[in-house]
Amino acid sequence: MKAGSKLEKILTSGQFAVTGELGPPRGADVEVIKKKAEHLRGMVDSINVTDNQTSVVRMCSMAVCKLLLEMGLEPNLQMTCRDRNRIAIQSDLLGAYALGIKNVLCLSGDHNKFGDHPQAKNVFDIDSIQLIQTVKQMRDDGKLLSGQECEGVPKFFIGAAANPFGDPFDFRPIRLAKKVEAGVDFIQTQCIYNMEKFREYMKRVVDMGLAEKCYILAGITPLKSLGMARYMAKFVPGLDVPDYYLKRLAGVEKKKQAEEGIKIAIEQIQEVREIEGVAGIHLMAIEWEHKVPEIIKAAGLYPRPEVN
Amino acid sequence: MDADRKQPEEPKVLAFCCMYCAYAAADMAGSMRLTYPPNVEIILVPCTGRVEIHHILEALENGADGVCVAGCEEGSCHFSVGNLKAKKRVAYVKTLLEELGIDPDRVEMFHISASQGPLFAKVASEMTENIRRLGILKWNKQRG
Amino acid sequence: MVVAERKPIKEILAMMAEYKKILLVGCKGCVTVCCAGGTKEVGILASALRIAKKKEGKEFEVIERTLERQCDPEYIEQVASIVENDGIEAILSMACSVGPQYLAKRFNVPVYPALNTTFIGGALEHGVWAEFCQACGNCVIHHFGGICPVSRCSKSLFNGPCGGSAGGKCEINPEVDCAWHLIYERMKALGKLDDMAKVFPIKDWSTSRDGGPRKVVREDMKL
């Protein structure tokens, strides 16, 4: 065991993992977090806590992770390079581990231009792959980037993101290989809608032997409505929503679109389970946490395995 | 520039005219006995591409209430793109005037071929009418 | 070259509000090439300012000069007699921000920048300039097919492209090329895709602005 987190135990024991996601509030309200988290209890093995996603100021990921720990839930700390230099990153990692956080997801971060503070100065001292290296060095060598030995070594299970649909497509498996080389343990992919393209991506990834070197969790985001599907298709760069789903959602009356979206998500989960190299799913039910139990149960992923 | 001005309250329009087209058109208008307002003073230029942004601004600064740049029809410039350059510069001056809080209509670009004497007379009259409507620039009022 | 653009006239006018006589100084270096602060632009701005002041009925005199460069003290010296003897109340510089700093160091009158210094770049076409360098102080473009990821990738990634690269464009703006897409295509054309599979190590930014204000010293050149 590298970190001994629940997520690590489930993945290393060969069981299909399920991770969820929780977006912290744009304020200091703890109740919101508790409410969202309760929907996920028993449904997912680990909960990603986003780090000011889309560059919108939200409660800090580490604090929310600690709140989840207090609730007896396992958090996965998302950490971006957008707002911190290497000093802050290492400091935060040490602090996170001291609080009991064992999973960390290494991200470059959405550009601040998208968020609520486009005037901000961004950092990007290091990038996501270099962040993986940093966490690994701290864990495996017990050393900070300066070479300073850690007094108390942070043992993280190291995650990263992958977008199979970003361009250039041919480079995507190579980029994943770089993350593996940097020392990643698990990967959570961008929301998958174009299943055909994802299959092609996974085929290449498996052929390169990458699926044996890290656990790949397929990203699933249920479409709440035709409007959301259209928005994802049009305005989220590097996200591929085929017309097929738009037509399917347009084909049902508005009241039933949510139901249809859930149906699609369940089908997608079944499909990705069949794909070689997929070790689990990462269910990102954006502001729809209360639907997670329904999806997980319908997908036959409930109850979740117990580990010690 | 101001000495021969007959009516001090009359606006002054400066026209930069290309020798290959608009200037010849003005000439033709004259020989055809077409009338156009005496407010328009013509400056002969070898090509409207020679007219710089600061020439237009300095005209407004020093007595003109309106400036027109009259060049060849698009595609007919004797220096191939001089008139197109002039057109872009006039557009730039318009944005500058807007920034200064001055009506951008005080400056216009026209395309007039050598054979279009009547068009020149019409443009000169319309431009003068327009500038008359916009009024004499404040600093030009005490000129003469 | 250093690329700059003129500040909005309103902002410049606000700076000039209290003055009756100023010296407007252009520069024949980079800002002439990028059409922001050469002789021609000095003439245009001077005229625009005079028009604005006339409109307000205010007295205003602009003395126009364009220096060989504003980033060398000997050229700054060329306007000394004007500044010191002609009742100049303020200096407005049309150089990159180095110019007004040199003028301010030399003369005991208020100095104002008429330009915003935007970036180190080059012309893409007539009238269009783009950023190519961020002066990180340790050039690494040879690792990236001659394309700088520091200045041309929105996130300055060294192991890109990020997930937001779509159709060769950057996630921040469909008009911005994804530098990493360009790097990929270039490396492919060079037959060097294998190099792209290597993890590029963490950069030492101490040679950049992060190491504090920088200085280059050439002992052999010193007088």
XYZ file of C-alpha atoms in Angstrom:
675
model
C 0.000 0.000 0.000
C 1.258 3.406 -0.923
C -1.206 5.428 1.096
C -3.706 2.910 2.386
C -6.741 4.890 1.401
C -10.061 3.151 0.842
C -9.853 4.014 -2.845
C -6.422 2.453 -3.095
C -7.558 -0.686 -1.282
C -10.563 -1.173 -3.533
C -8.565 -0.626 -6.708
C -5.627 -2.794 -5.690
C -7.978 -5.600 -4.667
C -9.320 -5.588 -8.220
C -12.775 -4.321 -7.364
C -14.584 -1.814 -9.566
C -14.237 1.562 -7.892
C -16.703 4.399 -7.763
C -15.687 7.932 -6.916
C -17.965 10.901 -6.556
C -17.521 14.626 -6.585
C -18.501 17.477 -4.336
C -18.222 21.127 -5.297
C -17.723 23.345 -2.221
C -20.089 26.291 -1.742
C -19.394 29.902 -2.680
C -19.502 30.788 0.966
C -18.757 29.419 4.403
C -21.895 27.327 4.899
C -20.975 23.930 6.331
C -24.542 22.645 6.107
C -24.481 22.703 2.307
C -21.466 20.424 2.342
C -22.985 18.067 4.861
C -26.182 17.819 2.860
C -24.377 17.100 -0.400
C -22.041 14.617 1.274
C -24.887 12.655 2.879
C -26.261 11.874 -0.576
C -22.922 10.298 -1.422
C -22.526 8.298 1.787
C -22.280 4.597 1.065
C -22.646 5.228 -2.658
C -19.069 6.105 -3.573
C -15.695 4.971 -2.278
C -14.063 8.364 -2.252
C -15.267 11.909 -2.827
C -13.325 14.388 -4.957
C -13.475 17.884 -3.548
C -12.925 20.405 -6.298
C -10.380 23.211 -5.977
C -12.089 26.447 -7.005
C -13.360 24.733 -10.134
C -13.782 26.872 -13.247
C -11.756 29.451 -11.304
C -14.743 30.501 -9.238
C -13.936 31.242 -5.603
C -15.313 28.547 -3.330
C -14.549 27.182 0.103
C -11.077 25.684 0.141
C -10.806 22.068 -0.898
C -8.653 21.054 2.054
C -11.129 22.390 4.607
C -13.995 20.558 2.940
C -11.902 17.369 2.815
C -11.403 17.670 6.573
C -15.147 18.118 7.082
C -15.739 14.936 5.086
C -13.215 13.057 7.209
C -15.089 14.188 10.306
C -18.235 12.757 8.748
C -16.453 9.440 8.253
C -16.205 9.851 4.489
C -13.083 9.511 2.375
C -12.041 12.641 0.508
C -9.904 13.089 -2.570
C -8.199 16.465 -2.442
C -8.151 18.182 -5.820
C -5.193 20.491 -6.142
C -4.526 22.881 -9.008
C -1.349 24.725 -9.960
C -3.238 27.853 -10.925
C -3.317 29.526 -7.526
C -0.238 28.179 -5.753
C 3.468 28.149 -6.368
C 5.656 25.206 -5.348
C 6.045 26.607 -1.844
C 2.299 26.743 -1.219
C 1.698 23.417 -2.953
C 4.147 21.479 -0.808
C 2.998 23.254 2.315
C -0.638 22.425 1.534
C 0.238 18.808 0.802
C 1.950 18.456 4.179
C -0.992 20.052 5.895
C -3.521 17.917 4.042
C -1.755 14.745 5.013
C -1.531 15.881 8.623
C -5.312 16.294 8.584
C -5.742 12.698 7.415
C -6.269 13.230 3.694
C -4.793 10.342 1.706
C -5.857 10.897 -1.911
C -4.770 13.839 -3.994
C -5.727 14.680 -7.561
C -3.087 16.695 -9.409
C -4.441 19.251 -11.881
C -3.142 22.231 -13.816
C -6.437 24.005 -13.199
C -8.963 25.821 -15.360
C -7.664 29.160 -16.565
C -8.738 32.087 -14.396
C -10.182 33.811 -17.430
C -13.310 31.668 -17.067
C -14.012 32.398 -13.453
C -15.407 35.139 -11.284
C -11.993 36.820 -10.943
C -10.625 37.099 -14.472
C -8.452 39.985 -13.218
C -6.430 37.629 -11.015
C -2.724 36.971 -11.476
C -2.291 33.272 -12.134
C 0.626 31.194 -10.939
C 1.348 28.031 -12.957
C 4.780 27.713 -11.356
C 4.631 23.998 -12.107
C 2.187 21.998 -14.231
C 0.013 19.006 -13.391
C 2.605 16.436 -14.447
C 5.287 18.164 -12.426
C 2.841 18.242 -9.507
C 2.518 14.452 -9.764
C 6.308 14.238 -9.627
C 6.358 16.513 -6.606
C 3.827 14.460 -4.632
C 5.643 11.264 -5.588
C 9.008 12.628 -4.544
C 7.596 13.683 -1.202
C 6.004 10.258 -0.713
C 8.662 7.919 -2.072
C 11.855 9.835 -1.316
C 10.540 11.650 1.721
C 11.995 14.831 0.300
C 10.738 18.254 -0.648
C 11.665 19.711 -4.048
C 14.509 21.534 -2.314
C 15.975 18.204 -1.252
C 15.010 18.891 2.352
C 13.970 15.709 4.145
C 10.361 15.715 5.334
C 9.831 15.437 9.060
C 6.986 13.027 8.645
C 6.429 11.766 5.112
C 3.075 12.433 3.404
C 1.881 9.156 1.883
C -0.600 10.040 -0.805
C -2.427 7.911 -3.340
C -1.727 10.062 -6.385
C -4.359 10.843 -8.953
C -4.553 12.933 -12.087
C -7.057 13.802 -14.767
C -7.038 12.812 -18.418
C -9.112 14.166 -21.242
C -9.383 11.563 -24.018
C -11.288 14.088 -26.128
C -8.858 16.983 -26.099
C -6.821 17.663 -29.196
C -4.546 16.491 -30.673
C -6.208 13.108 -30.127
C -3.090 11.147 -31.070
C -1.150 12.841 -28.320
C -3.630 12.013 -25.548
C -2.332 8.488 -24.801
C 1.233 9.870 -24.848
C 0.236 12.502 -22.341
C -1.248 9.789 -20.151
C 2.054 7.906 -20.459
C 3.825 11.014 -19.187
C 1.555 11.083 -16.155
C 2.346 7.428 -15.537
C 6.048 8.127 -15.885
C 5.674 11.007 -13.438
C 4.223 8.548 -10.950
C 0.444 8.696 -11.048
C -1.502 5.884 -9.332
C -4.987 6.556 -10.637
C -6.616 8.561 -13.396
C -10.071 10.110 -13.548
C -11.125 11.029 -17.055
C -13.091 13.968 -18.370
C -16.838 13.318 -18.799
C -17.285 10.707 -21.490
C -20.101 11.009 -23.995
C -18.438 9.935 -27.215
C -18.105 6.259 -26.362
C -16.600 5.297 -29.696
C -13.741 7.746 -29.289
C -13.228 6.649 -25.696
C -12.986 3.004 -26.804
C -10.351 3.957 -29.345
C -8.464 5.907 -26.689
C -8.615 3.025 -24.230
C -7.467 0.571 -26.884
C -4.346 2.640 -27.451
C -3.835 3.091 -23.713
C -4.116 -0.667 -23.120
C -1.808 -1.424 -26.052
C 0.789 0.914 -24.553
C 0.534 -1.038 -21.305
C -0.640 2.020 -19.386
C -3.733 0.399 -17.888
C -1.453 -1.951 -15.966
C 0.523 0.923 -14.545
C -2.356 3.022 -13.241
C -6.044 2.616 -12.473
C -8.301 4.403 -14.933
C -11.670 5.637 -13.737
C -14.035 6.669 -16.503
C -15.705 10.032 -16.000
C -19.500 10.033 -16.084
C -21.647 13.150 -15.822
C -25.401 12.662 -16.103
C -27.083 15.160 -18.416
C -29.793 16.940 -16.459
C -31.530 18.444 -19.451
C -31.262 19.146 -23.146
C -30.083 22.641 -22.223
C -27.192 21.275 -20.195
C -26.264 18.859 -22.983
C -26.248 21.691 -25.486
C -24.136 23.829 -23.180
C -21.614 21.011 -22.667
C -21.464 20.382 -26.404
C -21.010 24.001 -27.319
C -19.183 25.813 -24.574
C -16.950 23.362 -22.738
C -13.681 23.177 -24.692
C -12.340 19.670 -25.134
C -15.675 18.005 -24.383
C -17.304 15.878 -27.033
C -21.095 15.411 -26.813
C -22.349 13.552 -29.909
C -25.566 14.707 -31.586
C -26.990 11.308 -30.769
C -27.548 12.289 -27.133
C -28.880 15.731 -28.003
C -31.461 14.126 -30.274
C -32.347 11.570 -27.657
C -32.968 14.239 -25.019
C -34.857 16.396 -27.489
C -37.035 13.383 -28.232
C -38.617 13.294 -24.779
C -40.798 15.923 -23.162
C -39.026 18.459 -20.985
C -40.259 16.997 -17.700
C -38.813 13.630 -18.580
C -35.410 14.840 -19.781
C -33.821 14.388 -16.361
C -35.066 10.820 -16.229
C -33.718 10.199 -19.722
C -30.391 11.747 -18.707
C -30.120 9.311 -15.817
C -30.982 6.450 -18.135
C -28.180 7.545 -20.472
C -25.724 7.748 -17.565
C -26.611 4.231 -16.455
C -26.118 2.914 -19.979
C -22.786 4.712 -20.186
C -21.676 3.110 -16.931
C -22.576 -0.327 -18.317
C -20.668 0.449 -21.492
C -17.477 1.652 -19.817
C -17.501 -1.395 -17.504
C -17.143 -3.543 -20.595
C -14.091 -1.637 -21.833
C -10.715 -3.201 -21.138
C -8.568 -1.152 -18.833
C -11.378 0.671 -17.044
C -10.990 0.112 -13.293
C -13.873 2.192 -12.080
C -16.000 5.245 -12.667
C -15.799 8.797 -11.497
C -19.355 10.052 -11.192
C -19.563 13.820 -11.436
C -23.195 14.616 -10.752
C -22.778 18.385 -10.921
C -25.216 20.004 -8.450
C -27.188 16.774 -8.662
C -25.669 14.826 -5.785
C -29.091 13.612 -4.607
C -29.452 11.589 -7.802
C -26.248 9.630 -7.142
C -27.914 6.849 -5.082
C -30.446 6.253 -7.839
C -27.757 6.028 -10.516
C -25.384 3.833 -8.506
C -28.153 1.442 -7.521
C -29.589 1.205 -11.024
C -26.113 0.607 -12.420
C -25.705 -2.373 -10.092
C -22.832 -0.783 -8.213
C -24.538 -0.896 -4.831
C -23.637 -1.853 -2.155
C -20.081 -0.653 -2.217
C -17.404 -3.078 -1.033
C -16.191 -2.884 2.555
C -12.457 -2.629 3.153
C -10.397 -2.269 6.281
C -6.731 80.041 -45.067
C -9.223 82.265 -43.340
C -8.507 85.581 -45.079
C -10.840 85.106 -48.029
C -13.710 83.859 -45.935
C -16.882 85.748 -46.791
C -19.286 84.658 -44.082
C -17.606 84.056 -40.743
C -20.472 81.832 -39.616
C -20.089 79.551 -42.644
C -18.337 76.241 -42.016
C -15.221 75.307 -43.873
C -14.733 71.926 -45.492
C -11.357 70.715 -46.636
C -11.247 68.166 -49.430
C -8.134 66.113 -50.080
C -8.605 65.151 -53.725
C -6.617 62.625 -55.680
C -5.188 64.077 -58.912
C -6.221 61.029 -60.912
C -9.902 61.027 -60.075
C -11.686 63.300 -57.606
C -9.612 66.352 -58.533
C -10.365 65.775 -62.197
C -14.027 65.289 -61.278
C -14.004 68.629 -59.465
C -12.480 70.194 -62.553
C -15.171 68.661 -64.683
C -17.875 69.899 -62.342
C -16.459 73.363 -62.863
C -16.363 73.119 -66.618
C -19.892 71.706 -66.616
C -20.951 74.792 -64.665
C -22.275 72.633 -61.862
C -22.446 74.573 -58.657
C -21.188 73.370 -55.327
C -20.713 75.353 -52.137
C -17.693 77.638 -51.911
C -17.165 76.248 -48.400
C -15.240 73.379 -49.914
C -11.537 74.016 -50.341
C -9.628 71.519 -52.377
C -6.123 70.273 -51.696
C -4.594 68.370 -54.575
C -2.795 65.196 -53.560
C -0.968 62.724 -55.815
C -2.968 59.892 -54.227
C -5.247 59.751 -51.180
C -2.751 57.202 -49.836
C -0.549 60.229 -49.187
C -3.059 61.660 -46.714
C -1.984 60.787 -43.198
C -4.038 60.693 -40.029
C -2.285 63.749 -38.669
C -3.042 65.751 -41.860
C -6.744 65.287 -41.198
C -6.427 66.074 -37.494
C -4.315 69.155 -38.139
C -6.887 70.426 -40.627
C -9.600 70.212 -37.966
C -7.306 71.782 -35.444
C -6.453 74.719 -37.699
C -9.620 75.930 -39.314
C -11.535 73.155 -41.049
C -14.878 72.075 -39.600
C -15.052 69.012 -41.778
C -12.621 67.032 -43.879
C -13.303 64.786 -46.795
C -10.860 62.543 -48.515
C -11.856 61.836 -52.091
C -10.056 59.102 -53.942
C -10.515 56.679 -56.792
C -13.117 53.992 -56.865
C -12.091 50.808 -55.106
C -9.916 48.757 -57.392
C -8.977 51.765 -59.562
C -6.191 53.405 -57.556
C -3.201 54.354 -59.704
C -0.989 53.208 -56.867
C -3.100 50.089 -56.429
C -4.207 50.488 -52.788
C -3.678 54.143 -51.827
C -7.410 54.800 -51.646
C -7.936 51.729 -49.441
C -5.267 52.946 -47.057
C -6.942 56.338 -46.969
C -10.270 54.700 -46.214
C -8.796 52.893 -43.189
C -7.119 56.063 -41.963
C -10.378 57.993 -42.206
C -12.018 55.215 -40.202
C -9.246 55.537 -37.589
C -9.715 59.306 -37.377
C -13.422 58.709 -36.818
C -12.678 56.519 -33.786
C -10.249 59.132 -32.509
C -12.841 61.894 -32.897
C -15.329 59.771 -31.057
C -12.830 59.446 -28.197
C -12.466 63.220 -28.214
C -16.222 63.726 -28.110
C -16.354 65.189 -31.607
C -18.882 63.958 -34.154
C -17.102 61.436 -36.392
C -19.295 62.543 -39.322
C -17.035 65.557 -39.653
C -14.653 63.327 -41.552
C -15.654 61.248 -44.567
C -14.088 59.170 -47.307
C -15.509 59.292 -50.836
C -14.718 57.389 -54.008
C -15.218 59.441 -57.156
C -13.896 58.640 -60.617
C -12.533 61.294 -63.010
C -15.684 61.258 -65.126
C -18.068 61.843 -62.233
C -18.236 65.658 -62.179
C -21.887 65.661 -61.070
C -21.132 63.201 -58.270
C -18.368 65.470 -57.003
C -20.768 68.431 -56.917
C -23.348 66.336 -55.082
C -20.858 65.017 -52.526
C -19.455 68.514 -51.929
C -22.944 69.885 -51.336
C -24.001 67.080 -49.053
C -20.803 67.212 -47.034
C -21.163 70.989 -46.604
C -24.782 70.565 -45.572
C -23.772 67.941 -43.053
C -21.048 70.096 -41.563
C -23.372 73.091 -41.469
C -25.781 70.972 -39.454
C -22.974 69.910 -37.075
C -21.857 73.531 -36.774
C -18.580 75.336 -36.756
C -16.020 73.900 -34.354
C -15.793 76.093 -31.280
C -12.161 77.005 -31.715
C -12.680 77.887 -35.366
C -15.322 80.493 -34.589
C -13.198 83.591 -34.083
C -11.087 82.971 -37.136
C -12.083 85.672 -39.510
C 10.597 44.004 -30.202
C 8.710 45.493 -27.303
C 5.114 45.896 -28.441
C 3.006 48.679 -26.989
C -0.269 50.430 -27.669
C -1.573 53.884 -26.933
C -3.641 54.401 -23.821
C -7.179 55.634 -24.412
C -7.203 59.382 -25.148
C -9.493 59.982 -22.169
C -6.961 58.473 -19.793
C -4.165 60.588 -21.277
C -6.335 63.704 -21.116
C -7.007 63.077 -17.437
C -3.247 62.930 -16.865
C -2.805 66.217 -18.729
C -5.729 67.997 -17.056
C -3.730 70.566 -15.112
C -1.020 71.373 -17.667
C -0.683 74.146 -20.223
C 2.622 73.235 -21.771
C 4.032 69.772 -22.158
C 6.792 67.920 -23.941
C 5.594 64.898 -25.885
C 8.464 62.506 -26.557
C 8.379 59.649 -29.033
C 10.921 56.906 -29.541
C 12.439 55.639 -32.780
C 12.981 52.136 -31.390
C 10.477 49.306 -31.000
C 7.439 51.540 -30.603
C 8.084 53.120 -33.994
C 8.100 49.665 -35.570
C 4.858 48.667 -33.863
C 3.301 52.037 -34.775
C 2.618 53.070 -31.198
C 5.067 55.859 -30.393
C 7.117 57.001 -33.391
C 7.224 60.447 -34.991
C 3.912 59.882 -36.731
C 2.099 58.787 -33.584
C 3.580 61.724 -31.680
C 2.073 64.056 -34.299
C -1.312 62.367 -34.088
C -1.462 62.396 -30.301
C -0.250 65.991 -30.106
C -2.954 67.055 -32.519
C -5.646 65.044 -30.722
C -4.673 66.553 -27.360
C -4.700 70.079 -28.784
C -8.130 69.503 -30.292
C -9.429 68.211 -26.964
C -8.039 71.200 -25.091
C -9.405 73.624 -27.683
C -12.785 72.012 -27.276
C -12.593 72.782 -23.565
C -11.373 76.292 -24.407
C -8.108 75.665 -22.614
C -4.698 76.916 -23.532
C -2.354 74.047 -24.366
C 1.003 73.800 -26.018
C 2.722 70.589 -27.035
C 6.369 70.470 -27.948
C 6.983 67.365 -30.035
C 10.236 65.437 -30.107
C 11.106 61.921 -31.120
C 14.335 60.503 -29.793
C 16.569 57.836 -31.293
C 15.799 55.761 -28.198
C 14.507 56.492 -24.742
C 16.321 53.578 -23.119
C 19.777 55.184 -23.236
C 20.627 58.209 -21.127
C 22.564 60.021 -23.870
C 19.440 60.376 -25.993
C 17.382 61.559 -23.043
C 19.939 64.333 -22.686
C 18.865 65.738 -26.055
C 15.674 67.183 -24.590
C 17.385 68.625 -21.508
C 17.517 72.194 -22.751
C 13.844 72.164 -23.720
C 12.748 70.721 -20.393
C 14.927 73.049 -18.392
C 14.451 76.301 -20.330
C 11.089 76.218 -22.076
C 8.696 76.106 -19.157
C 7.710 72.485 -19.642
C 5.222 71.506 -16.924
C 5.086 67.798 -17.688
C 6.561 65.185 -19.994
C 4.403 62.668 -21.812
C 6.401 59.731 -23.141
C 5.370 57.551 -26.052
C 8.084 54.959 -25.464
C 7.681 51.593 -23.764
C 7.674 52.061 -20.003
C 11.472 52.209 -19.951
C 11.341 55.648 -21.602
C 9.236 57.482 -19.038
C 11.329 55.934 -16.269
C 14.509 57.305 -17.831
C 12.898 60.701 -18.323
C 11.663 60.708 -14.736
C 15.122 59.832 -13.476
C 16.698 62.672 -15.422
C 14.212 65.533 -15.054
C 12.538 67.127 -12.117
C 9.135 67.418 -13.775
C 6.237 64.939 -13.666
C 6.474 62.249 -16.359
C 3.499 60.325 -17.743
C 3.262 57.211 -19.932
C 1.115 57.596 -23.042
C 1.468 53.909 -23.913
C 0.690 50.611 -22.318
C 3.656 48.307 -22.807
C 2.050 45.041 -23.778
C 4.580 42.331 -24.574
C 7.705 41.132 -26.346
C 6.496 39.995 -29.711
C 6.531 40.244 -33.441
C 4.288 41.090 -36.368
C 1.941 38.406 -37.652
C 0.917 40.639 -40.522
C 0.796 44.359 -41.208
C -0.937 45.910 -38.206
C -1.126 42.708 -36.134
C 1.362 41.820 -33.405
C 1.485 38.839 -31.091
C 3.359 37.788 -27.993
C 6.307 35.426 -28.379
C 8.438 35.828 -25.277
C 8.021 36.439 -21.595
C 11.693 37.071 -20.813
C 11.954 34.124 -18.427
C 15.724 34.472 -18.616
C 16.450 30.877 -19.589
C 15.354 30.041 -23.105
C 14.075 26.498 -23.625
C 12.256 26.761 -26.950
C 14.568 24.212 -28.610
C 12.877 21.517 -26.517
C 9.531 22.505 -27.976
C 10.139 22.712 -31.693
C 11.023 26.391 -31.462
C 7.707 27.374 -29.908
C 7.712 29.002 -26.484
C 5.280 27.346 -24.061
C 5.963 29.941 -21.375
C 4.550 32.839 -23.361
C 2.287 31.089 -25.846
C 0.502 28.538 -23.660
C -2.079 30.329 -21.492
C -1.045 28.212 -18.528
C 2.698 28.133 -19.351
C 2.547 24.334 -19.272
C 5.708 22.359 -19.938
C 4.032 19.027 -20.529
C 0.888 20.095 -22.350
C -1.528 20.289 -24.039
C -4.107 20.545 -21.284
C -7.589 19.101 -21.639
C -8.939 22.374 -22.969
C -7.177 22.151 -26.320
C -9.814 21.819 -29.010
C -9.361 21.949 -32.771
C -5.947 23.537 -32.397
C -7.318 26.383 -30.297
C -6.856 27.362 -26.678
C -9.669 27.014 -24.159
C -9.433 30.652 -23.151
C -10.351 32.005 -26.568
C -11.055 30.342 -29.915
C -8.887 33.006 -31.559
C -5.828 31.932 -29.610
C -3.818 29.053 -31.041
C -3.071 26.218 -28.645
C 0.718 26.466 -28.380
C 0.889 22.784 -27.511
C -1.028 21.834 -30.601
C 1.519 23.832 -32.604
C 4.356 22.159 -30.713
C 2.869 18.726 -31.400
C 2.494 19.388 -35.128
C 5.972 20.842 -35.333
C 7.614 17.960 -33.440
C 5.722 15.508 -35.621
C 6.999 17.243 -38.751
C 10.528 17.141 -37.337
C 10.180 13.437 -36.544
C 10.766 14.205 -32.882
C 7.521 13.039 -31.277
C 9.508 10.758 -28.978
C 10.929 13.848 -27.292
C 7.418 14.893 -26.405
C 6.908 11.732 -24.406
C 9.573 12.792 -21.920
C 8.488 14.565 -18.782
C 9.934 18.064 -18.801
C 11.331 18.894 -15.360
C 10.203 21.722 -13.114
C 11.519 25.058 -14.318
C 13.866 27.261 -12.368
C 12.123 30.638 -12.409
C 14.884 32.442 -10.544
C 16.192 33.796 -13.860
C 12.752 35.274 -14.491
C 11.177 38.296 -12.792
C 10.554 35.967 -9.845
C 14.227 36.283 -8.954
C 13.818 40.034 -8.509
C 14.688 42.852 -10.946
C 17.351 41.662 -13.335
C 20.543 43.176 -14.649
C 22.949 42.193 -17.410
C 26.566 43.227 -16.974
C 29.178 43.047 -19.731
C 32.517 43.937 -18.233
C 34.134 44.073 -21.683
C 31.682 46.742 -22.775
C 32.031 49.014 -19.773
C 33.893 52.250 -20.296
